[in-house]
Amino acid sequence: MAKFIIKGGNKLNGKVKISGAKNSALKIMAASIMAGGKTILKNVPVIDDVLTMAEVLSLLGAEVNFDSANNILEINSDNIKSFEAPYELVRKMRASILVAGPLLSRFGEVKVAIPGGCNIGSRQIDLHLKGFELMGAENVIEHGYVYLKASPGIARSSKKKLKGAEINLEFPSRGATENIIMAACLSNGKTVINNAAKEPEINDLANYLSKCGAKITGIGTDSISIEGSDELKGCEYEIMPDSIETGTFIIAGVLCGKKVEIEDAVWENMGIFCPKLKEIGVNIENKEDNTIIIKKSKGTLKPAYISTLPYPGFPTDLQPIMTVLLSIIPGISIITENVFENRFMYADELNRMGANVKIDGHHAVITGVNKLSGAPVSSTDLRAGAALVLAGLIAEGTTEVNEIHHILRGYENFDKKLRNLGADIIKVS
Ligand code: UD1
């Protein structure tokens, strides 16, 4: 089993370039199912989740070519014949369920495995299904799959399979917002999504779809409207930079940087993350050309109270990574996790490295310690794994991070980028 071995204590210095956003690339790849002809995506990160989504698309019948050396992915979905996303792939990567909206929109039917729970929470898809139902899709759940089909009354006379609807999300779920936007693109009439998620990656998806010919307004607000089109045409599109990778390198810079310049880092896309860091005393600067610079802080950093929330709130994906920083700031910090109910599984691993993190329901009480010490630890999920790597960078001695398949799902060249900044980290298999 591959693992990262990190010798702590090195200072980071220099520049690092952020890769394309995982959570945008995966959705745009799914959306390309609806686009006639070729979609050419640039700045696609070479990560395991992208390879899994490419596998899903190929299995459906799309032609997929990944020039991974240049991060360019070409997709032609003209010959898709299958409407099924199988359990083996959905289990491997939950975002596979994002093919449901596009397949339903284009063909009026889809069979997709129900993902089930994962290491950070139960992660239901009820909001996705409720949206599809309001657009006229009937659903049957059988043998672990949900089978959705546009009701014949709608589809009979029209090329368009679903009908527009007003959908009020009970929670601004990203996945539900994305799946419903995509389902609405080739539907009959207007769909309005109220209480929609506002993450910049959703804007990226909507911008790609608009470039393909979709009629979407309200992008970036909590009320998004989509007027159904007759067809979409593939286009060339560049994936936005990854804001969670940006946040990860920001915290690495704060933990052990002399001066770290993070390129392709968009401050606004991070919501309140960067302002929050400023508040606790981090020396962070936003340069106009999408570069964020971290320099050594002048005084001692202050503990913090943080609540995770949908964008522009504090991102849940950066919660484990932030905990590593708070674990070495003198005083008591509290993090409240509001998005996923089970996102503190890494705490015990971090405590094995000498941190003092106590979990009480969906709160983490973090008492700052003087130092962390290297230990063998295991990634419990993608961001938790990255957090443990960062802990290893500042820990005394050697840290061995196991189960790194979680990390490889979402970070392109993570160890190489850290090594280029001066970290002592190697991957062994
Ligand atoms: C996406 C991101 C993930 C991030 C999360 C929150 C991708 C591939 N993943 O996940 O990295 O941590 O947003 O920012 O983009 N929920 C329901 N019913 C539903 C849908 C969601 O109850 O139908 C709940 C979930 O269980 C969870 C919360 O809503 O508690 C947020 O989920 P959602 O915003 O949908 O996250 P994902 O899109 O799955």
PDB file of C-alpha atoms in Angstrom, residues 1-210:
ATOM      1  CA  MET A   1       0.000   0.000   0.000  1.00  0.00           C
ATOM      2  CA  ALA A   2       1.393   3.392  -0.993  1.00  0.00           C
ATOM      3  CA  LYS A   3       2.195   5.856   1.780  1.00  0.00           C
ATOM      4  CA  PHE A   4       3.831   9.228   2.315  1.00  0.00           C
ATOM      5  CA  ILE A   5       6.867   9.439   4.545  1.00  0.00           C
ATOM      6  CA  ILE A   6       7.559  12.925   5.857  1.00  0.00           C
ATOM      7  CA  LYS A   7      10.484  14.180   7.907  1.00  0.00           C
ATOM      8  CA  GLY A   8       9.182  17.217   9.745  1.00  0.00           C
ATOM      9  CA  GLY A   9      10.935  20.503  10.377  1.00  0.00           C
ATOM     10  CA  ASN A  10      11.847  21.819   6.912  1.00  0.00           C
ATOM     11  CA  LYS A  11      10.899  25.390   6.024  1.00  0.00           C
ATOM     12  CA  LEU A  12       8.880  25.939   2.856  1.00  0.00           C
ATOM     13  CA  ASN A  13       9.964  28.617   0.441  1.00  0.00           C
ATOM     14  CA  GLY A  14       9.137  29.483  -3.170  1.00  0.00           C
ATOM     15  CA  LYS A  15       6.262  29.267  -5.608  1.00  0.00           C
ATOM     16  CA  VAL A  16       3.562  26.684  -6.146  1.00  0.00           C
ATOM     17  CA  LYS A  17       0.969  26.641  -8.920  1.00  0.00           C
ATOM     18  CA  ILE A  18      -2.559  25.493  -8.143  1.00  0.00           C
ATOM     19  CA  SER A  19      -4.126  22.854 -10.419  1.00  0.00           C
ATOM     20  CA  GLY A  20      -7.598  22.829 -11.966  1.00  0.00           C
ATOM     21  CA  ALA A  21     -10.498  22.345  -9.556  1.00  0.00           C
ATOM     22  CA  LYS A  22     -11.532  18.750  -8.942  1.00  0.00           C
ATOM     23  CA  ASN A  23     -15.055  19.734  -7.961  1.00  0.00           C
ATOM     24  CA  SER A  24     -15.499  21.728 -11.134  1.00  0.00           C
ATOM     25  CA  ALA A  25     -13.815  19.316 -13.567  1.00  0.00           C
ATOM     26  CA  LEU A  26     -15.928  16.338 -12.442  1.00  0.00           C
ATOM     27  CA  LYS A  27     -19.217  18.208 -12.928  1.00  0.00           C
ATOM     28  CA  ILE A  28     -18.231  19.679 -16.288  1.00  0.00           C
ATOM     29  CA  MET A  29     -17.174  16.228 -17.471  1.00  0.00           C
ATOM     30  CA  ALA A  30     -20.643  14.963 -16.491  1.00  0.00           C
ATOM     31  CA  ALA A  31     -22.314  17.943 -18.197  1.00  0.00           C
ATOM     32  CA  SER A  32     -20.503  17.159 -21.463  1.00  0.00           C
ATOM     33  CA  ILE A  33     -22.887  14.187 -21.798  1.00  0.00           C
ATOM     34  CA  MET A  34     -25.453  16.698 -23.077  1.00  0.00           C
ATOM     35  CA  ALA A  35     -23.181  18.511 -25.521  1.00  0.00           C
ATOM     36  CA  GLY A  36     -23.164  17.464 -29.164  1.00  0.00           C
ATOM     37  CA  GLY A  37     -19.733  17.084 -30.805  1.00  0.00           C
ATOM     38  CA  LYS A  38     -16.505  17.585 -28.974  1.00  0.00           C
ATOM     39  CA  THR A  39     -15.872  19.173 -25.575  1.00  0.00           C
ATOM     40  CA  ILE A  40     -12.253  20.156 -24.987  1.00  0.00           C
ATOM     41  CA  LEU A  41     -11.376  20.842 -21.370  1.00  0.00           C
ATOM     42  CA  LYS A  42      -8.124  22.517 -20.364  1.00  0.00           C
ATOM     43  CA  ASN A  43      -6.455  22.683 -16.952  1.00  0.00           C
ATOM     44  CA  VAL A  44      -7.970  19.317 -15.957  1.00  0.00           C
ATOM     45  CA  PRO A  45      -6.150  17.958 -12.879  1.00  0.00           C
ATOM     46  CA  VAL A  46      -4.540  14.538 -13.219  1.00  0.00           C
ATOM     47  CA  ILE A  47      -6.122  12.943 -10.159  1.00  0.00           C
ATOM     48  CA  ASP A  48      -7.818   9.625  -9.517  1.00  0.00           C
ATOM     49  CA  ASP A  49     -11.346  11.100  -9.353  1.00  0.00           C
ATOM     50  CA  VAL A  50     -10.973  12.561 -12.852  1.00  0.00           C
ATOM     51  CA  LEU A  51      -9.815   9.146 -14.103  1.00  0.00           C
ATOM     52  CA  THR A  52     -12.862   7.537 -12.459  1.00  0.00           C
ATOM     53  CA  MET A  53     -15.236  10.037 -14.082  1.00  0.00           C
ATOM     54  CA  ALA A  54     -13.518   9.387 -17.427  1.00  0.00           C
ATOM     55  CA  GLU A  55     -14.178   5.678 -16.823  1.00  0.00           C
ATOM     56  CA  VAL A  56     -17.851   6.388 -16.086  1.00  0.00           C
ATOM     57  CA  LEU A  57     -18.206   8.384 -19.321  1.00  0.00           C
ATOM     58  CA  SER A  58     -16.421   5.703 -21.370  1.00  0.00           C
ATOM     59  CA  LEU A  59     -18.671   3.044 -19.891  1.00  0.00           C
ATOM     60  CA  LEU A  60     -21.709   5.050 -20.984  1.00  0.00           C
ATOM     61  CA  GLY A  61     -20.300   5.080 -24.519  1.00  0.00           C
ATOM     62  CA  ALA A  62     -18.514   8.444 -24.734  1.00  0.00           C
ATOM     63  CA  GLU A  63     -15.149   8.788 -26.445  1.00  0.00           C
ATOM     64  CA  VAL A  64     -12.671  10.139 -23.899  1.00  0.00           C
ATOM     65  CA  ASN A  65      -9.051  11.112 -24.555  1.00  0.00           C
ATOM     66  CA  PHE A  66      -6.901  12.484 -21.769  1.00  0.00           C
ATOM     67  CA  ASP A  67      -3.651  14.200 -22.710  1.00  0.00           C
ATOM     68  CA  SER A  68      -2.544  14.121 -19.101  1.00  0.00           C
ATOM     69  CA  ALA A  69       0.886  15.628 -19.820  1.00  0.00           C
ATOM     70  CA  ASN A  70      -0.906  18.822 -20.919  1.00  0.00           C
ATOM     71  CA  ASN A  71      -4.005  18.513 -18.701  1.00  0.00           C
ATOM     72  CA  ILE A  72      -6.299  18.496 -21.740  1.00  0.00           C
ATOM     73  CA  LEU A  73      -9.325  16.228 -21.829  1.00  0.00           C
ATOM     74  CA  GLU A  74     -11.437  15.667 -24.937  1.00  0.00           C
ATOM     75  CA  ILE A  75     -14.890  14.152 -24.687  1.00  0.00           C
ATOM     76  CA  ASN A  76     -17.310  13.244 -27.430  1.00  0.00           C
ATOM     77  CA  SER A  77     -20.628  12.018 -26.077  1.00  0.00           C
ATOM     78  CA  ASP A  78     -22.454  11.621 -29.412  1.00  0.00           C
ATOM     79  CA  ASN A  79     -22.442   7.821 -29.186  1.00  0.00           C
ATOM     80  CA  ILE A  80     -23.636   7.354 -25.612  1.00  0.00           C
ATOM     81  CA  LYS A  81     -25.989   4.373 -25.530  1.00  0.00           C
ATOM     82  CA  SER A  82     -26.069   3.318 -21.893  1.00  0.00           C
ATOM     83  CA  PHE A  83     -27.918   5.169 -19.116  1.00  0.00           C
ATOM     84  CA  GLU A  84     -26.466   3.281 -16.169  1.00  0.00           C
ATOM     85  CA  ALA A  85     -23.893   4.378 -13.564  1.00  0.00           C
ATOM     86  CA  PRO A  86     -22.899   1.124 -11.812  1.00  0.00           C
ATOM     87  CA  TYR A  87     -22.318   0.627  -8.098  1.00  0.00           C
ATOM     88  CA  GLU A  88     -18.589  -0.205  -8.460  1.00  0.00           C
ATOM     89  CA  LEU A  89     -17.921   3.292  -9.800  1.00  0.00           C
ATOM     90  CA  VAL A  90     -20.429   5.253  -7.692  1.00  0.00           C
ATOM     91  CA  ARG A  91     -19.049   3.551  -4.582  1.00  0.00           C
ATOM     92  CA  LYS A  92     -15.529   4.523  -5.619  1.00  0.00           C
ATOM     93  CA  MET A  93     -16.554   8.117  -6.264  1.00  0.00           C
ATOM     94  CA  ARG A  94     -19.856   9.622  -5.143  1.00  0.00           C
ATOM     95  CA  ALA A  95     -19.668  12.388  -7.739  1.00  0.00           C
ATOM     96  CA  SER A  96     -20.573   9.701 -10.311  1.00  0.00           C
ATOM     97  CA  ILE A  97     -24.203  10.418  -9.404  1.00  0.00           C
ATOM     98  CA  LEU A  98     -23.739  13.747 -11.205  1.00  0.00           C
ATOM     99  CA  VAL A  99     -24.287  11.896 -14.495  1.00  0.00           C
ATOM    100  CA  ALA A 100     -27.964  11.444 -13.482  1.00  0.00           C
ATOM    101  CA  GLY A 101     -29.085  15.006 -14.361  1.00  0.00           C
ATOM    102  CA  PRO A 102     -27.408  15.102 -17.804  1.00  0.00           C
ATOM    103  CA  LEU A 103     -28.564  11.578 -18.805  1.00  0.00           C
ATOM    104  CA  LEU A 104     -32.113  12.297 -17.657  1.00  0.00           C
ATOM    105  CA  SER A 105     -32.124  15.592 -19.511  1.00  0.00           C
ATOM    106  CA  ARG A 106     -30.808  14.112 -22.757  1.00  0.00           C
ATOM    107  CA  PHE A 107     -32.481  10.690 -22.839  1.00  0.00           C
ATOM    108  CA  GLY A 108     -35.348  10.919 -20.339  1.00  0.00           C
ATOM    109  CA  GLU A 109     -34.039   8.007 -18.287  1.00  0.00           C
ATOM    110  CA  VAL A 110     -31.181   6.930 -16.064  1.00  0.00           C
ATOM    111  CA  LYS A 111     -30.289   4.137 -13.681  1.00  0.00           C
ATOM    112  CA  VAL A 112     -27.804   5.116 -11.023  1.00  0.00           C
ATOM    113  CA  ALA A 113     -26.488   3.274  -7.980  1.00  0.00           C
ATOM    114  CA  ILE A 114     -27.412   4.904  -4.664  1.00  0.00           C
ATOM    115  CA  PRO A 115     -24.063   5.898  -3.145  1.00  0.00           C
ATOM    116  CA  GLY A 116     -24.681   5.026   0.527  1.00  0.00           C
ATOM    117  CA  GLY A 117     -22.733   6.524   3.433  1.00  0.00           C
ATOM    118  CA  CYS A 118     -19.107   7.552   3.406  1.00  0.00           C
ATOM    119  CA  ASN A 119     -16.386   8.461   5.867  1.00  0.00           C
ATOM    120  CA  ILE A 120     -17.631  11.996   6.456  1.00  0.00           C
ATOM    121  CA  GLY A 121     -21.368  11.474   6.805  1.00  0.00           C
ATOM    122  CA  SER A 122     -24.517   9.915   5.440  1.00  0.00           C
ATOM    123  CA  ARG A 123     -24.709  12.043   2.251  1.00  0.00           C
ATOM    124  CA  GLN A 124     -28.184  11.376   0.968  1.00  0.00           C
ATOM    125  CA  ILE A 125     -29.440  12.196  -2.529  1.00  0.00           C
ATOM    126  CA  ASP A 126     -33.060  12.948  -1.572  1.00  0.00           C
ATOM    127  CA  LEU A 127     -32.785  16.596  -2.666  1.00  0.00           C
ATOM    128  CA  HIS A 128     -31.536  15.555  -6.111  1.00  0.00           C
ATOM    129  CA  LEU A 129     -34.452  13.111  -6.478  1.00  0.00           C
ATOM    130  CA  LYS A 130     -37.042  15.598  -5.250  1.00  0.00           C
ATOM    131  CA  GLY A 131     -35.855  18.088  -7.870  1.00  0.00           C
ATOM    132  CA  PHE A 132     -36.048  15.499 -10.662  1.00  0.00           C
ATOM    133  CA  GLU A 133     -39.541  14.466  -9.505  1.00  0.00           C
ATOM    134  CA  LEU A 134     -40.773  18.061  -9.664  1.00  0.00           C
ATOM    135  CA  MET A 135     -39.465  18.133 -13.236  1.00  0.00           C
ATOM    136  CA  GLY A 136     -41.665  15.160 -14.068  1.00  0.00           C
ATOM    137  CA  ALA A 137     -39.362  12.192 -13.544  1.00  0.00           C
ATOM    138  CA  GLU A 138     -40.785   9.116 -11.846  1.00  0.00           C
ATOM    139  CA  ASN A 139     -38.375   7.204  -9.687  1.00  0.00           C
ATOM    140  CA  VAL A 140     -38.234   3.610  -8.542  1.00  0.00           C
ATOM    141  CA  ILE A 141     -35.664   2.422  -6.011  1.00  0.00           C
ATOM    142  CA  GLU A 142     -34.748  -1.239  -6.439  1.00  0.00           C
ATOM    143  CA  HIS A 143     -31.747  -3.438  -5.627  1.00  0.00           C
ATOM    144  CA  GLY A 144     -29.613  -0.444  -4.528  1.00  0.00           C
ATOM    145  CA  TYR A 145     -30.297   1.531  -7.687  1.00  0.00           C
ATOM    146  CA  VAL A 146     -32.585   4.431  -8.423  1.00  0.00           C
ATOM    147  CA  TYR A 147     -34.228   4.255 -11.829  1.00  0.00           C
ATOM    148  CA  LEU A 148     -35.533   7.600 -13.069  1.00  0.00           C
ATOM    149  CA  LYS A 149     -37.723   8.011 -16.107  1.00  0.00           C
ATOM    150  CA  ALA A 150     -39.459  11.063 -17.520  1.00  0.00           C
ATOM    151  CA  SER A 151     -43.198  10.400 -17.322  1.00  0.00           C
ATOM    152  CA  PRO A 152     -44.587   9.531 -20.786  1.00  0.00           C
ATOM    153  CA  GLY A 153     -47.103  12.392 -20.652  1.00  0.00           C
ATOM    154  CA  ILE A 154     -44.264  14.902 -20.946  1.00  0.00           C
ATOM    155  CA  ALA A 155     -41.991  13.140 -23.360  1.00  0.00           C
ATOM    156  CA  ARG A 156     -44.450  11.934 -25.984  1.00  0.00           C
ATOM    157  CA  SER A 157     -44.835  15.008 -28.155  1.00  0.00           C
ATOM    158  CA  SER A 158     -41.519  16.638 -27.498  1.00  0.00           C
ATOM    159  CA  LYS A 159     -37.826  16.146 -28.018  1.00  0.00           C
ATOM    160  CA  LYS A 160     -37.515  17.554 -24.540  1.00  0.00           C
ATOM    161  CA  LYS A 161     -37.978  14.976 -21.856  1.00  0.00           C
ATOM    162  CA  LEU A 162     -38.403  16.902 -18.596  1.00  0.00           C
ATOM    163  CA  LYS A 163     -40.488  19.954 -17.789  1.00  0.00           C
ATOM    164  CA  GLY A 164     -39.295  23.100 -16.034  1.00  0.00           C
ATOM    165  CA  ALA A 165     -40.270  23.523 -12.385  1.00  0.00           C
ATOM    166  CA  GLU A 166     -39.743  25.739  -9.366  1.00  0.00           C
ATOM    167  CA  ILE A 167     -37.533  23.897  -6.903  1.00  0.00           C
ATOM    168  CA  ASN A 168     -36.945  25.125  -3.373  1.00  0.00           C
ATOM    169  CA  LEU A 169     -33.961  23.332  -1.869  1.00  0.00           C
ATOM    170  CA  GLU A 170     -34.273  22.711   1.851  1.00  0.00           C
ATOM    171  CA  PHE A 171     -30.483  22.981   2.105  1.00  0.00           C
ATOM    172  CA  PRO A 172     -28.157  24.603  -0.461  1.00  0.00           C
ATOM    173  CA  SER A 173     -26.672  21.259  -1.515  1.00  0.00           C
ATOM    174  CA  ARG A 174     -23.976  21.621  -4.136  1.00  0.00           C
ATOM    175  CA  GLY A 175     -24.602  18.265  -5.737  1.00  0.00           C
ATOM    176  CA  ALA A 176     -28.390  18.781  -5.901  1.00  0.00           C
ATOM    177  CA  THR A 177     -27.956  22.298  -7.343  1.00  0.00           C
ATOM    178  CA  GLU A 178     -25.576  20.969 -10.016  1.00  0.00           C
ATOM    179  CA  ASN A 179     -27.643  17.922 -10.905  1.00  0.00           C
ATOM    180  CA  ILE A 180     -30.826  20.008 -11.219  1.00  0.00           C
ATOM    181  CA  ILE A 181     -29.107  22.741 -13.301  1.00  0.00           C
ATOM    182  CA  MET A 182     -27.938  20.026 -15.696  1.00  0.00           C
ATOM    183  CA  ALA A 183     -31.322  18.268 -15.790  1.00  0.00           C
ATOM    184  CA  ALA A 184     -32.977  21.584 -16.655  1.00  0.00           C
ATOM    185  CA  CYS A 185     -30.712  22.385 -19.609  1.00  0.00           C
ATOM    186  CA  LEU A 186     -32.567  20.275 -22.188  1.00  0.00           C
ATOM    187  CA  SER A 187     -35.996  20.414 -20.534  1.00  0.00           C
ATOM    188  CA  ASN A 188     -39.208  22.039 -21.626  1.00  0.00           C
ATOM    189  CA  GLY A 189     -39.664  25.532 -20.150  1.00  0.00           C
ATOM    190  CA  LYS A 190     -38.104  27.327 -17.236  1.00  0.00           C
ATOM    191  CA  THR A 191     -36.647  25.873 -14.041  1.00  0.00           C
ATOM    192  CA  VAL A 192     -35.947  28.050 -11.023  1.00  0.00           C
ATOM    193  CA  ILE A 193     -33.791  26.745  -8.166  1.00  0.00           C
ATOM    194  CA  ASN A 194     -34.259  28.693  -4.949  1.00  0.00           C
ATOM    195  CA  ASN A 195     -31.831  28.415  -2.017  1.00  0.00           C
ATOM    196  CA  ALA A 196     -29.281  27.167  -4.564  1.00  0.00           C
ATOM    197  CA  ALA A 197     -25.663  26.575  -3.576  1.00  0.00           C
ATOM    198  CA  LYS A 198     -23.336  29.432  -4.593  1.00  0.00           C
ATOM    199  CA  GLU A 199     -19.898  27.813  -4.690  1.00  0.00           C
ATOM    200  CA  PRO A 200     -17.648  29.217  -7.446  1.00  0.00           C
ATOM    201  CA  GLU A 201     -17.358  25.696  -8.914  1.00  0.00           C
ATOM    202  CA  ILE A 202     -21.102  25.859  -9.647  1.00  0.00           C
ATOM    203  CA  ASN A 203     -20.498  29.107 -11.540  1.00  0.00           C
ATOM    204  CA  ASP A 204     -17.795  27.303 -13.511  1.00  0.00           C
ATOM    205  CA  LEU A 205     -20.242  24.539 -14.450  1.00  0.00           C
ATOM    206  CA  ALA A 206     -22.890  27.111 -15.440  1.00  0.00           C
ATOM    207  CA  ASN A 207     -20.340  29.068 -17.480  1.00  0.00           C
ATOM    208  CA  TYR A 208     -19.348  25.930 -19.382  1.00  0.00           C
ATOM    209  CA  LEU A 209     -22.999  25.068 -20.039  1.00  0.00           C
ATOM    210  CA  SER A 210     -23.705  28.651 -21.170  1.00  0.00           C
TER     211      SER A 210
END
